CSV table of C-alpha atoms and ligand atoms in Angstrom, one decimal:
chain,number,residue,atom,x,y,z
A,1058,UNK,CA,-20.6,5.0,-35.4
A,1059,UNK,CA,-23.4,7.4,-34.8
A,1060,UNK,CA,-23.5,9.7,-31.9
A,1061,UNK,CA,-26.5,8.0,-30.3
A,1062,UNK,CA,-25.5,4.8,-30.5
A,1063,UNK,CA,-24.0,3.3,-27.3
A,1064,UNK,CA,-20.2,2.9,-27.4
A,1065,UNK,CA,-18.6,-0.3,-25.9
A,1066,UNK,CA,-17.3,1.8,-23.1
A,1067,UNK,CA,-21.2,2.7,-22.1
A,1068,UNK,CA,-22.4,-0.8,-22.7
A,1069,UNK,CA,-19.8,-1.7,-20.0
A,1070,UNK,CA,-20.4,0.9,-17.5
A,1071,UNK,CA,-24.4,0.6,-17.6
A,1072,UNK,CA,-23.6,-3.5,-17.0
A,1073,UNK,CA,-21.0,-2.6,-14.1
A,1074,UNK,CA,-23.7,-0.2,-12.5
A,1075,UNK,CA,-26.4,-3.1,-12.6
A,1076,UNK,CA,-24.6,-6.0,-10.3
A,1077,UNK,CA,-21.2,-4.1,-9.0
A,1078,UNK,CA,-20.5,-1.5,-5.7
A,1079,UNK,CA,-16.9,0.1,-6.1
A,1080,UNK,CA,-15.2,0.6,-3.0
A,1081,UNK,CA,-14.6,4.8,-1.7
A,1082,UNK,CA,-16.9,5.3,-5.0
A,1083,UNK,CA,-20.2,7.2,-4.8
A,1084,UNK,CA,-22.3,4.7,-7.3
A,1085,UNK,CA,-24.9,7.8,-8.3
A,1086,UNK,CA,-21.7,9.4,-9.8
A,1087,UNK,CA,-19.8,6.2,-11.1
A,1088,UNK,CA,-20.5,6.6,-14.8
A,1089,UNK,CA,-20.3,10.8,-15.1
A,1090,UNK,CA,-16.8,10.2,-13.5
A,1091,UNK,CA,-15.9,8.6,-16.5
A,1092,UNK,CA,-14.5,5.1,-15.1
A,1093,UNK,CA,-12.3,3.5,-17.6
A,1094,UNK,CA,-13.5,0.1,-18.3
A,1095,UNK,CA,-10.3,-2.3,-18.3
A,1096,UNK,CA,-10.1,-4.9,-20.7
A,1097,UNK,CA,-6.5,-6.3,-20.7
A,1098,UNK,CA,-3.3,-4.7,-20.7
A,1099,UNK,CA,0.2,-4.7,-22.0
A,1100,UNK,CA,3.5,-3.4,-20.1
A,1101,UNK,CA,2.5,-0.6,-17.8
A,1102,UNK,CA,-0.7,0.3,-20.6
A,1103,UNK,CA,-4.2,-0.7,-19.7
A,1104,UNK,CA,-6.2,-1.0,-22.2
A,1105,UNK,CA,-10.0,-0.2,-21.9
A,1106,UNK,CA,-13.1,-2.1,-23.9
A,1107,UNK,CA,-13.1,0.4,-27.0
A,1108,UNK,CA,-8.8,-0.3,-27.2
A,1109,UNK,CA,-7.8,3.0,-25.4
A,1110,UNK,CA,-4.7,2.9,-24.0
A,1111,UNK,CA,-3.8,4.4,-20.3
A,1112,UNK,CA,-0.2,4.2,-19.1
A,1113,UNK,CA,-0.9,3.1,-15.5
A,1114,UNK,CA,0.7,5.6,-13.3
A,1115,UNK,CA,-0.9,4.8,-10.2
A,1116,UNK,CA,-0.1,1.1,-10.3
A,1117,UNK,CA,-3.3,0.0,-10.1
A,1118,UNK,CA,-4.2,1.5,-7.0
A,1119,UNK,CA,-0.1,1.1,-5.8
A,1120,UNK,CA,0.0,-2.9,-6.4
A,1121,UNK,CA,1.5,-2.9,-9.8
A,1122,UNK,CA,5.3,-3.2,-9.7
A,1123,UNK,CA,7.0,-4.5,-12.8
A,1124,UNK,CA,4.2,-3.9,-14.8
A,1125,UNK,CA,1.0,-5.8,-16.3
A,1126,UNK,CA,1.5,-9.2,-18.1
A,1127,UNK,CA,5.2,-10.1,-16.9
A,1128,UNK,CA,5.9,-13.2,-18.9
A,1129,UNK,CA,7.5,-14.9,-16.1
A,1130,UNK,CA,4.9,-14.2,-13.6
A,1131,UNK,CA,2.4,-15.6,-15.9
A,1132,UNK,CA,4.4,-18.5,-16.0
A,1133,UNK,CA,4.9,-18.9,-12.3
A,1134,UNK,CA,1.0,-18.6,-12.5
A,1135,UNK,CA,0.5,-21.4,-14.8
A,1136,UNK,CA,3.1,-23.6,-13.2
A,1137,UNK,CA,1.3,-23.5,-9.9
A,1138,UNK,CA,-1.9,-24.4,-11.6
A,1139,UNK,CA,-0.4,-27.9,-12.3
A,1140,UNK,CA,0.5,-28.2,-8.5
A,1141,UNK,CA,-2.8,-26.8,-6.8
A,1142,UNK,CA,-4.3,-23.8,-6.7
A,1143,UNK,CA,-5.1,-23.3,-2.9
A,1144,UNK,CA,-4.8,-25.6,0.4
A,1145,UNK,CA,-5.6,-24.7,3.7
A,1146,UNK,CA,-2.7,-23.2,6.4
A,1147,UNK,CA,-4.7,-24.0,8.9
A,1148,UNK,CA,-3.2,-27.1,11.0
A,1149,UNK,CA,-1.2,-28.0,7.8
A,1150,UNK,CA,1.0,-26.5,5.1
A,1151,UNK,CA,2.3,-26.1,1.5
A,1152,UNK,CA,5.1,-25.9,-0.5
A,1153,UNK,CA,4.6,-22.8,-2.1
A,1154,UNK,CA,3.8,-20.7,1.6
A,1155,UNK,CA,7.2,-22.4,2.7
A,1156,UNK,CA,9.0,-21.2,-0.3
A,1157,UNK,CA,8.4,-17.8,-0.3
A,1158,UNK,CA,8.3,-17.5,3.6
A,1159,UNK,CA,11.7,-19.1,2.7
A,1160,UNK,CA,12.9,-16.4,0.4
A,1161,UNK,CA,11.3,-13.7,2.2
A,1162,UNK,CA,12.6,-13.9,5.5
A,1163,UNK,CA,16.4,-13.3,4.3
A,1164,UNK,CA,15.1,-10.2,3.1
A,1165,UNK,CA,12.8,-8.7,5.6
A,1166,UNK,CA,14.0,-6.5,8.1
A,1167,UNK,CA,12.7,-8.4,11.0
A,1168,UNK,CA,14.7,-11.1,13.6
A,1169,UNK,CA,14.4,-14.4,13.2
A,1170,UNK,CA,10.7,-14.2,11.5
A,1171,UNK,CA,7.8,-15.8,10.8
A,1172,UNK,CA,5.1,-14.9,8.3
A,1173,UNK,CA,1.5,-15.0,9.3
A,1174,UNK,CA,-0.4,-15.0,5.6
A,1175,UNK,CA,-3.2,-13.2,4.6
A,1176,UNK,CA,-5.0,-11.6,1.7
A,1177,UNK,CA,-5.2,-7.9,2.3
A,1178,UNK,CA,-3.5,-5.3,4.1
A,1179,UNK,CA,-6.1,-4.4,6.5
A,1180,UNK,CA,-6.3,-8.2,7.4
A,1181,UNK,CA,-2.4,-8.7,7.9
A,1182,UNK,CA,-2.9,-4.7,9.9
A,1183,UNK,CA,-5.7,-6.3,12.3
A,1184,UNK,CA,-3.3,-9.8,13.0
A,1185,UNK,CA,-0.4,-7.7,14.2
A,1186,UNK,CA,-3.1,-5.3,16.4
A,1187,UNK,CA,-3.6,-8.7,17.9
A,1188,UNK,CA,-0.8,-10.5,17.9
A,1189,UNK,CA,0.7,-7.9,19.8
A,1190,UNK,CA,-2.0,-7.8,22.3
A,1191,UNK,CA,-2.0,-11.0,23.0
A,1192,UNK,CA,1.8,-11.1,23.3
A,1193,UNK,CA,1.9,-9.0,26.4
A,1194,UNK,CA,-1.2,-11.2,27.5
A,1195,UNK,CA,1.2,-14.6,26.8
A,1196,UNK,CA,3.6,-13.0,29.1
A,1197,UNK,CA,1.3,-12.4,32.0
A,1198,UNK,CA,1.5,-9.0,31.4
A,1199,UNK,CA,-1.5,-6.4,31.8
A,1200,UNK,CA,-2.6,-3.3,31.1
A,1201,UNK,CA,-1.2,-3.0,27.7
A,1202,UNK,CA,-4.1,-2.3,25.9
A,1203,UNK,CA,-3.8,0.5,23.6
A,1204,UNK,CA,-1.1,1.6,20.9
A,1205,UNK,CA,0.0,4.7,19.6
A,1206,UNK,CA,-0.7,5.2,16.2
A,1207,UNK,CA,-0.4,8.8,14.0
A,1208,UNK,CA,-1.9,11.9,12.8
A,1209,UNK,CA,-3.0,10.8,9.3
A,1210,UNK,CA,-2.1,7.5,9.3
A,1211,UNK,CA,-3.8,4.9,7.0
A,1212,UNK,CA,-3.7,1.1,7.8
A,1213,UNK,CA,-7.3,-0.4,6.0
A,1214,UNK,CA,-10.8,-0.2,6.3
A,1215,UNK,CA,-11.4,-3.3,8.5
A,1216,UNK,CA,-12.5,-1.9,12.3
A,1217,UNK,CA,-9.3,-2.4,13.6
A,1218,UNK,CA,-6.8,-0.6,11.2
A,1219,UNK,CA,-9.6,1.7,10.8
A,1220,UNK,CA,-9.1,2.7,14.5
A,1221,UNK,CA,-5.5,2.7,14.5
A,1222,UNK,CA,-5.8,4.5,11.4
A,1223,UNK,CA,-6.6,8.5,11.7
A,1224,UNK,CA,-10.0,8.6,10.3
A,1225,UNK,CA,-11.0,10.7,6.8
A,1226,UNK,CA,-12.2,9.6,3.7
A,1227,UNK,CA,-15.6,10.0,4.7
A,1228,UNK,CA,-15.2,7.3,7.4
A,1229,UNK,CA,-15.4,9.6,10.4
A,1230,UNK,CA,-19.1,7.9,10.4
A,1231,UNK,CA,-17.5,5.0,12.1
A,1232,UNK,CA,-16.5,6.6,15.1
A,1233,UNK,CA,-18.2,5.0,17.6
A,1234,UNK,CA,-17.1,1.8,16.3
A,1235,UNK,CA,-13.3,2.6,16.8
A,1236,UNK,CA,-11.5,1.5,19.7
A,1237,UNK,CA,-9.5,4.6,21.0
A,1238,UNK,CA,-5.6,4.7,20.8
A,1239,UNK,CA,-3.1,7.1,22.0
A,1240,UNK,CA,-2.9,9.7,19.0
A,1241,UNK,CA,0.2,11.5,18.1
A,1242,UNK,CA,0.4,13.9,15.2
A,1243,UNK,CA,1.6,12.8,11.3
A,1244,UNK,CA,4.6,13.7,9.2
A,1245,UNK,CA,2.7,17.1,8.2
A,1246,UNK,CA,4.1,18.3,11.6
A,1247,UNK,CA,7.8,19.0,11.8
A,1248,UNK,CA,7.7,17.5,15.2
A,1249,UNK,CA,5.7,14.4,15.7
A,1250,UNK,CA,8.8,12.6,16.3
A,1251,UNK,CA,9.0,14.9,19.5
A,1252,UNK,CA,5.3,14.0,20.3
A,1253,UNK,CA,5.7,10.4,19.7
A,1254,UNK,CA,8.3,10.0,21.8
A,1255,UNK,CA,6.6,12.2,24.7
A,1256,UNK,CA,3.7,10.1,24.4
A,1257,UNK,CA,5.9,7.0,24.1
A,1258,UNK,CA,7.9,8.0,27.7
A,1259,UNK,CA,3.9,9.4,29.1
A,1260,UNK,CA,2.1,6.3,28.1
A,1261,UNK,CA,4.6,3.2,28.1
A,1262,UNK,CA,3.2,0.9,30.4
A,1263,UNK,CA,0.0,1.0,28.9
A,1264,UNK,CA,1.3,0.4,24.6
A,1265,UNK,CA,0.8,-2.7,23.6
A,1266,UNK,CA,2.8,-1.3,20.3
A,1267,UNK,CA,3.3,1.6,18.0
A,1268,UNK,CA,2.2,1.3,14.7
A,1269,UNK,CA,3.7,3.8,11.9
A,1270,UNK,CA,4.2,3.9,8.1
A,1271,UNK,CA,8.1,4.3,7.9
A,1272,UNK,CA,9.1,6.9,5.9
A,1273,UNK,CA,5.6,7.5,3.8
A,1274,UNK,CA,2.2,8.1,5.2
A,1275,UNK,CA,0.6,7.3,1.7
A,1276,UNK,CA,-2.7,7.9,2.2
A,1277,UNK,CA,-2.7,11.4,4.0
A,1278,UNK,CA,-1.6,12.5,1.0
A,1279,UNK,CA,2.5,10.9,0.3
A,1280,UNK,CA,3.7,12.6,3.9
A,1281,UNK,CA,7.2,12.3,3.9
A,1282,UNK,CA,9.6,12.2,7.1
A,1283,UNK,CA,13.1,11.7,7.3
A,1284,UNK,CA,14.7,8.1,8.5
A,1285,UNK,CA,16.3,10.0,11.4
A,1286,UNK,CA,12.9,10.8,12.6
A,1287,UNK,CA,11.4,7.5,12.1
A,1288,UNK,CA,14.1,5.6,13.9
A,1289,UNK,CA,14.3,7.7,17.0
A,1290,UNK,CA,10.7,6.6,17.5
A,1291,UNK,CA,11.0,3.4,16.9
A,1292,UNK,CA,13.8,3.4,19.1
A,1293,UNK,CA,12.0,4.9,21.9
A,1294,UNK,CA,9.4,2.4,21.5
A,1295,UNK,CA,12.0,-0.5,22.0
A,1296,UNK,CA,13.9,1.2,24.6
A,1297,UNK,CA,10.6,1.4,26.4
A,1298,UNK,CA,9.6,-2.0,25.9
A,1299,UNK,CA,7.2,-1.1,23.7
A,1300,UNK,CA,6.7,-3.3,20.6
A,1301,UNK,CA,6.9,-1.5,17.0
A,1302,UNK,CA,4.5,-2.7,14.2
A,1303,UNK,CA,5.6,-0.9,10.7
A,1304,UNK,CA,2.7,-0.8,8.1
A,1305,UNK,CA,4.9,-1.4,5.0
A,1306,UNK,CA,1.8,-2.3,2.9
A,1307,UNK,CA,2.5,1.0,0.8
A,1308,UNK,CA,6.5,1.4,1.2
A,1309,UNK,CA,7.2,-1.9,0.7
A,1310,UNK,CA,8.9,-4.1,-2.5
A,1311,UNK,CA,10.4,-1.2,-3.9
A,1312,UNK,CA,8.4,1.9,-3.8
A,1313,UNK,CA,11.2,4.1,-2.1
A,1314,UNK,CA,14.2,3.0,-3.5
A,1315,UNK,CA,14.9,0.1,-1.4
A,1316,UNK,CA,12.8,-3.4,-0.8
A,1317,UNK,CA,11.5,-1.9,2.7
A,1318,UNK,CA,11.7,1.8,4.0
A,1319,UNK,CA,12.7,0.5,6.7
A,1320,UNK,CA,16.3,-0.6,5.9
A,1321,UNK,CA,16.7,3.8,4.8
A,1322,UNK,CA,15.3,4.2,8.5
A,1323,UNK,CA,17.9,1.6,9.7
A,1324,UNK,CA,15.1,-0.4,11.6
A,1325,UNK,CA,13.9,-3.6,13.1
A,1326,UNK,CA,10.3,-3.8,13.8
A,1327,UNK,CA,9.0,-6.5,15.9
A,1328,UNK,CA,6.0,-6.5,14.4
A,1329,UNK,CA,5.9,-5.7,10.5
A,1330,UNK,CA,3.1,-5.6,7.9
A,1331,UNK,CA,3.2,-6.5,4.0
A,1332,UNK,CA,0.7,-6.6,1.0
A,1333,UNK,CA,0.2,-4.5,-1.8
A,1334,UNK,CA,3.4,-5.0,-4.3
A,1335,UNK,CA,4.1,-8.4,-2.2
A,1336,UNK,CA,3.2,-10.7,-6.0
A,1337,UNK,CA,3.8,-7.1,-8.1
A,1338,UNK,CA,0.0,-6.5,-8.4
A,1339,UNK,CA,-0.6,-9.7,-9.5
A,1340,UNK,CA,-3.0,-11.6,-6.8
A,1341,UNK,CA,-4.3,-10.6,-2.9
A,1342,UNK,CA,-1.7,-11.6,-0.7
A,1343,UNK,CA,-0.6,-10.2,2.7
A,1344,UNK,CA,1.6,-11.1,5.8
A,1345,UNK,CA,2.1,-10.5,9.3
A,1346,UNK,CA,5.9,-10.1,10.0
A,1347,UNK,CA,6.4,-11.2,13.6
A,1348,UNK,CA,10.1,-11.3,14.9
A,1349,UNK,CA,11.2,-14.5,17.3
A,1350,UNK,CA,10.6,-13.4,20.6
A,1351,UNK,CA,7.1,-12.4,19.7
A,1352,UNK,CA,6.9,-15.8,17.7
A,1353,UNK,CA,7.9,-17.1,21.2
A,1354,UNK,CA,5.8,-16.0,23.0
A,1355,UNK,CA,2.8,-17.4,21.6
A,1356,UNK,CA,4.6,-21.3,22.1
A,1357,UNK,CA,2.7,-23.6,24.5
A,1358,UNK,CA,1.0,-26.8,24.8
A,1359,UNK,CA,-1.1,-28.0,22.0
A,1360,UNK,CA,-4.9,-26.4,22.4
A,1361,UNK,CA,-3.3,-23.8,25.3
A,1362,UNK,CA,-4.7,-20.4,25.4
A,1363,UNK,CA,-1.1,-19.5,23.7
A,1364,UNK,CA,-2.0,-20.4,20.0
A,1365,UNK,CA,-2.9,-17.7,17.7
A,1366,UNK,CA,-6.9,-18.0,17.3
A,1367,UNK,CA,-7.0,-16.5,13.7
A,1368,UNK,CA,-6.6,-16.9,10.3
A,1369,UNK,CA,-8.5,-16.7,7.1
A,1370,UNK,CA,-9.8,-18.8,4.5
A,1371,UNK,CA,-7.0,-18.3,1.6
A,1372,UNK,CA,-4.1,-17.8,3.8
A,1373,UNK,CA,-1.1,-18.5,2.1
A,1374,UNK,CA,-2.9,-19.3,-0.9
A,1375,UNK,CA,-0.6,-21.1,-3.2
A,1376,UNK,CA,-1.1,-19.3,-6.7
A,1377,UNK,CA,-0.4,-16.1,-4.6
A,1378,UNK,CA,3.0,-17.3,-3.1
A,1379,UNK,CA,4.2,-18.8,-6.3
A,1380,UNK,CA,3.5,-15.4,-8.4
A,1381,UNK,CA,5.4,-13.8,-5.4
A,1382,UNK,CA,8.3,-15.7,-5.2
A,1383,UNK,CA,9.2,-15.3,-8.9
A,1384,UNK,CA,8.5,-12.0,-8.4
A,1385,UNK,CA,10.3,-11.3,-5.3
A,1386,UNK,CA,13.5,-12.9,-7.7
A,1387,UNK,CA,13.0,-10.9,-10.7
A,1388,UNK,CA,13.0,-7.5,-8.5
A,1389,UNK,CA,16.7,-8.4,-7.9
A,1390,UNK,CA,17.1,-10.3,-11.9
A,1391,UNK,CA,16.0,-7.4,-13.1
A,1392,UNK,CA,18.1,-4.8,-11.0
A,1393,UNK,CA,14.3,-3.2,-10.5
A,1394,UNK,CA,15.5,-0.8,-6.8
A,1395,UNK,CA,18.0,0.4,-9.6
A,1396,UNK,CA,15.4,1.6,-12.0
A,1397,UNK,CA,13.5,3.1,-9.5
A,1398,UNK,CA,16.7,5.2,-7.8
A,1399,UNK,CA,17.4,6.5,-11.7
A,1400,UNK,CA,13.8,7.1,-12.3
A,1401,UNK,CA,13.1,8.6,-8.9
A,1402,UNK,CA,15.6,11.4,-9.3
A,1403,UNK,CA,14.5,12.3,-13.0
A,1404,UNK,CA,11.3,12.3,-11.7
A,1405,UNK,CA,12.5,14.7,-8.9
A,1406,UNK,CA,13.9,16.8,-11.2
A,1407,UNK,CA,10.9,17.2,-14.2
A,1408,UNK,CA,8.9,18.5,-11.1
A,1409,UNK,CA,11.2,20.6,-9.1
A,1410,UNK,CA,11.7,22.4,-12.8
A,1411,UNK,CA,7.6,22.0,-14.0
A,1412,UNK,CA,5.3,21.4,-11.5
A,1413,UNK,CA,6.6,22.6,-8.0
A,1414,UNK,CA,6.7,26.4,-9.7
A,1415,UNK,CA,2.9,26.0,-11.1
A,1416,UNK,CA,0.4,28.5,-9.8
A,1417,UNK,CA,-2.3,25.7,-8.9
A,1418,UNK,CA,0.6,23.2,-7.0
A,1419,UNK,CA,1.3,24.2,-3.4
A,1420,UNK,CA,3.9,21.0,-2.6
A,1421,UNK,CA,5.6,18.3,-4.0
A,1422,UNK,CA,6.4,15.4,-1.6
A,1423,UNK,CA,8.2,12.2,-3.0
A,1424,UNK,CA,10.4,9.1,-1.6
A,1425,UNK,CA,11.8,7.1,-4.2
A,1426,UNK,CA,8.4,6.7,-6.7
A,1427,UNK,CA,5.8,7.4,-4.4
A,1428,UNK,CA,5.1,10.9,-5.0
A,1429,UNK,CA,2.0,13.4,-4.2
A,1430,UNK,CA,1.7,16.7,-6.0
A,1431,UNK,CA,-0.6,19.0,-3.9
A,1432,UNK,CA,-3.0,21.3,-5.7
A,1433,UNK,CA,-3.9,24.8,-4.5
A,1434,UNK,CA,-7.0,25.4,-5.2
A,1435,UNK,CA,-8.2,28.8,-5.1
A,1436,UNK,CA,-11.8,28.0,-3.1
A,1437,UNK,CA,-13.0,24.9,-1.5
A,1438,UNK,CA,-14.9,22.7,-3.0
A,1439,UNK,CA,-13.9,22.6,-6.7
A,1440,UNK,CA,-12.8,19.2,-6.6
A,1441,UNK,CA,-9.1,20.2,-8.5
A,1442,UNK,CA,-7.7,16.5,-7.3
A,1443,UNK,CA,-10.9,15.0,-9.5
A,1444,UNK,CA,-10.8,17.2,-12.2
A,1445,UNK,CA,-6.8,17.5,-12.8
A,1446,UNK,CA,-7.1,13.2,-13.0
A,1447,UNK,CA,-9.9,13.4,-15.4
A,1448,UNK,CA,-7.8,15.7,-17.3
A,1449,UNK,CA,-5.1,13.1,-17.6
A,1450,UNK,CA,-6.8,10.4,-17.8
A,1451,UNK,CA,-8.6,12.2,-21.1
A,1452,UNK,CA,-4.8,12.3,-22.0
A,1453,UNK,CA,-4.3,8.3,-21.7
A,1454,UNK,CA,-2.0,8.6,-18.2
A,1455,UNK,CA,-4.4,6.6,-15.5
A,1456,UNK,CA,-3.9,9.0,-12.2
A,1457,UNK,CA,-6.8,9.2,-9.3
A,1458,UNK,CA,-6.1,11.7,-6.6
A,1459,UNK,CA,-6.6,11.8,-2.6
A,1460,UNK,CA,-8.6,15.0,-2.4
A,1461,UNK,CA,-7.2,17.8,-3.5
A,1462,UNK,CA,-3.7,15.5,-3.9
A,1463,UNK,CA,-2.6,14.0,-6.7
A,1464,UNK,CA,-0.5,10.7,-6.8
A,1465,UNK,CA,2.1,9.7,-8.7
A,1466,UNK,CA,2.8,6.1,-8.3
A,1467,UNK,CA,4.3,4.8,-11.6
A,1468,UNK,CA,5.5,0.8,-11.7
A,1469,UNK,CA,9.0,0.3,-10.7
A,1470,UNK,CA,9.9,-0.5,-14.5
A,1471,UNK,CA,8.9,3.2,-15.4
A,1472,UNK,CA,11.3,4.2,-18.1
A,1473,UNK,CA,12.4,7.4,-18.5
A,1474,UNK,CA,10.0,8.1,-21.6
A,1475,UNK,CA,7.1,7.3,-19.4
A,1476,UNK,CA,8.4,9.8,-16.7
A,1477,UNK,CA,8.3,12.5,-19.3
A,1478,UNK,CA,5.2,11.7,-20.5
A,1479,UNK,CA,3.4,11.6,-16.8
A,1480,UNK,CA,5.1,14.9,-15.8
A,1481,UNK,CA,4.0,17.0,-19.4
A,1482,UNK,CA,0.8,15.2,-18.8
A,1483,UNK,CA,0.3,16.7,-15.5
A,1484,UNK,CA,1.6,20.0,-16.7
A,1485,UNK,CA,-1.1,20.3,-19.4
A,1486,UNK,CA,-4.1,19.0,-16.8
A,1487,UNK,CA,-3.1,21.2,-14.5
A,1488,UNK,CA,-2.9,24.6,-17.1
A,1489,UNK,CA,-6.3,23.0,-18.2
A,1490,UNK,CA,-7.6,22.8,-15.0
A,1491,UNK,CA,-6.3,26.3,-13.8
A,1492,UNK,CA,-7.1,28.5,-16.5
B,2685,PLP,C1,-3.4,0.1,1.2
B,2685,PLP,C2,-2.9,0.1,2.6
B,2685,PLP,C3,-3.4,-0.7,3.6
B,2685,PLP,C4,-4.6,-1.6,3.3
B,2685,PLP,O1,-4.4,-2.6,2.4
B,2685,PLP,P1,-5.6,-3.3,1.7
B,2685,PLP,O2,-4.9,-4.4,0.9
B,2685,PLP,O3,-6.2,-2.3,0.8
B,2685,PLP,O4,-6.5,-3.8,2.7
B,2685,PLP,C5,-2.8,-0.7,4.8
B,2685,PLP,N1,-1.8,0.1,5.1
B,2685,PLP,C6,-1.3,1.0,4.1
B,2685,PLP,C7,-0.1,1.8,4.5
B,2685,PLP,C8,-1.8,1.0,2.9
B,2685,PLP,O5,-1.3,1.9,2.0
């Protein structure tokens, strides 16, 4: 094909620039960035409109469990489609909602619970902001109007997780529209389980809840804290009377080592949030986790000013809950936390011996599969997290970094192979990158 001639790949990008707006993407820079143009897929490979092939190591974007194309998911899929595709949850159920709710709860670390559906994180975030609000207000109790949230902490981009969440990513802009919270430091600082529970024991009559990322802040950058810390908050918070909300939109179906992080932490939230891995990448899905006596609380007579006002459109949707209860079964069919545990440590060990030592990698952070490798750039603004994923990506491992860190998020089925091949691939970006 001659030079000049546009390939498939630049056909596609000039129609994608026309009619679509990626999200946290500056569109001026969309096609110079090199966006790979996904076609279809096979396994953990995507495969882009000229038949490149990308082993996924980011999951999609952290969605992506057992990988892309799982025969019986896509059977699941099709199965539903002879039952119905979608019926409302408002006022009235089905099948497939009650089923998974069904399988789920066993599972969840949560009391006696009940899943509020919805389709994203930040949505399922923003239910438990108010469902614990209007718990306390249920209870005829006032003044408990704010929560304590982190340093760093990421819950979605809708106003209310955005204010609970620390800000970044460009979205300081919204400022004004946040509401304030009681703000305690991340897991960057050896002792924000000290501040948390300071602020908890200053501020406790006035939390409606804490909200935390157990074990993982994912978007600062994979912070890790130990279960120890995480629990002695969380514990503070209950013995306070204070309810606990865990953002296990990340963490969650598998991405530590366990189903939740918070069974390492030994915890049960009141309030618990899930998305993301919830039908292993396959359809938006999220839920609101609320244990009974928050359930409870929200009980009255029919029409009282007790009943949850909220809910959206394609809650519960039932091609989403039927993909995720055959998936939800196939994590244990399969023995997938197993996998992950083996290929966690080997991956712990390529980059204690490869990547940790590099000149341009100032820290390695990782629970379970979830792993950020941060760069050290020798000057500000040379855009090493961009430049060492392009690098990759050139190399056919799919990786996109938070600033200047770059995630490693591989699909739970990862083999071994795949973990050498993400780790030399890294190696090789980052002497490119360096040099
Ligand atoms: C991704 C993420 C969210 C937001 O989920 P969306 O589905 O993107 O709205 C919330 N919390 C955490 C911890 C996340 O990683």
């Amino acid at each position: 094909m001659p030079a000049t001639e546009p390939t498939d790949h630049d056909a596609w990008v000039a129609r994608d620039t026309a009619v679509v707006w990626h999200g946290f993407t500056q569109m001026s820079c969309f096609a110079e960035n090199a966006p790979v143009m996904v076609e279809r897929a096979e396994g953990r490979e995507l495969i882009d409109v000229d038949g490149r092939r990308y082993l996924d190591a980011i999951s999609s974007l952290w969605v992506t469990t057992l990988g892309h194309r799982i025969p019986e998911l896509d059977e699941a899929l099709r199965a539903q489609l002879d039952k119905v595709a979608h019926s409302t949850l408002l006022g009235n159920g089905n099948t497939a909602a009650v089923e998974l709710a069904e399988a789920l709860v066993g599972r969840l670390p949560v009391d006696d619970a009940r899943l509020l559906y919805a389709s994203d994180g930040a949505a399922a975030v923003e239910q438990s902001l108010k469902i614990a609000f209007q718990h306390w207000a249920n209870l005829g109790v006032t003044g408990r109007d704010t929560y304590l949230a982190l340093g760093g902490a990421y819950h979605g981009d809708t106003v209310g997780s955005l204010s609970v969440g620390a800000g970044g990513f460009g979205t300081d802009l919204f400022d004004p529209l946040r509401f304030p919270v009681v703000r305690t430091p991340g897991y960057d600082d050896p002792a924000w389980a000290d501040a948390a529970v300071a602020a908890i024991d200053a501020h406790a009559e006035r939390l409606a809840a804490v909200v935390l990322e157990p074990l993982v802040q994912g978007a600062a950058g994979m912070q890790v804290t130990t279960p120890e810390a995480v629990r002695r908050v969380v514990e503070a918070a209950q013995a306070a009377g204070v309810l606990v909300i865990t953002d296990e939109v990340a963490t969650g179906f598998g991405r530590t080592g366990t189903l939740f992080a918070s069974e390492q932490c030994g915890i049960r939230p009141d309030l618990m949030v899930i998305g993301k891995g919830i039908t292993g990448g396959y359809l938006p899905l999220s839920a609101t986790v609320a244990a009974g006596p928050v359930h409870r609380s929200f009980l009255g007579p029919d029409l009282s000013e007790r009943t949850f006002y909220h809910g959206h459109s394609y809650s519960g949707n039932a091609l989403a809950c039927a993909v995720a209860l055959r998936h939800l079964a196939l994590v244990d069919e399969w023995d997938v936390l197993a996998n992950v545990r083996a290929r966690a440590e080997q991956l712990g060990e390529r980059l204690a011996a490869d990547i940790a030592p590099h000149a341009a990698v100032a820290d390695v952070r990782r629970r379970g599969l979830m792993t950020g490798v941060e760069l050290a750039p020798p000057a500000d603004g040379l855009r090493w997290g961009r430049r060492v994923c392009a690098a990759t990506v050139a190399r056919g491992v799919l990786l996109r970094p938070l600033g200047d860190v770059v995630v490693l998020m591989p699909p739970l089925t990862t083999t071994a192979d795949e973990i050498d091949r993400i780790v030399d691939t890294l190696a090789a970006a980052l002497d490119e990158v360096s040099s």
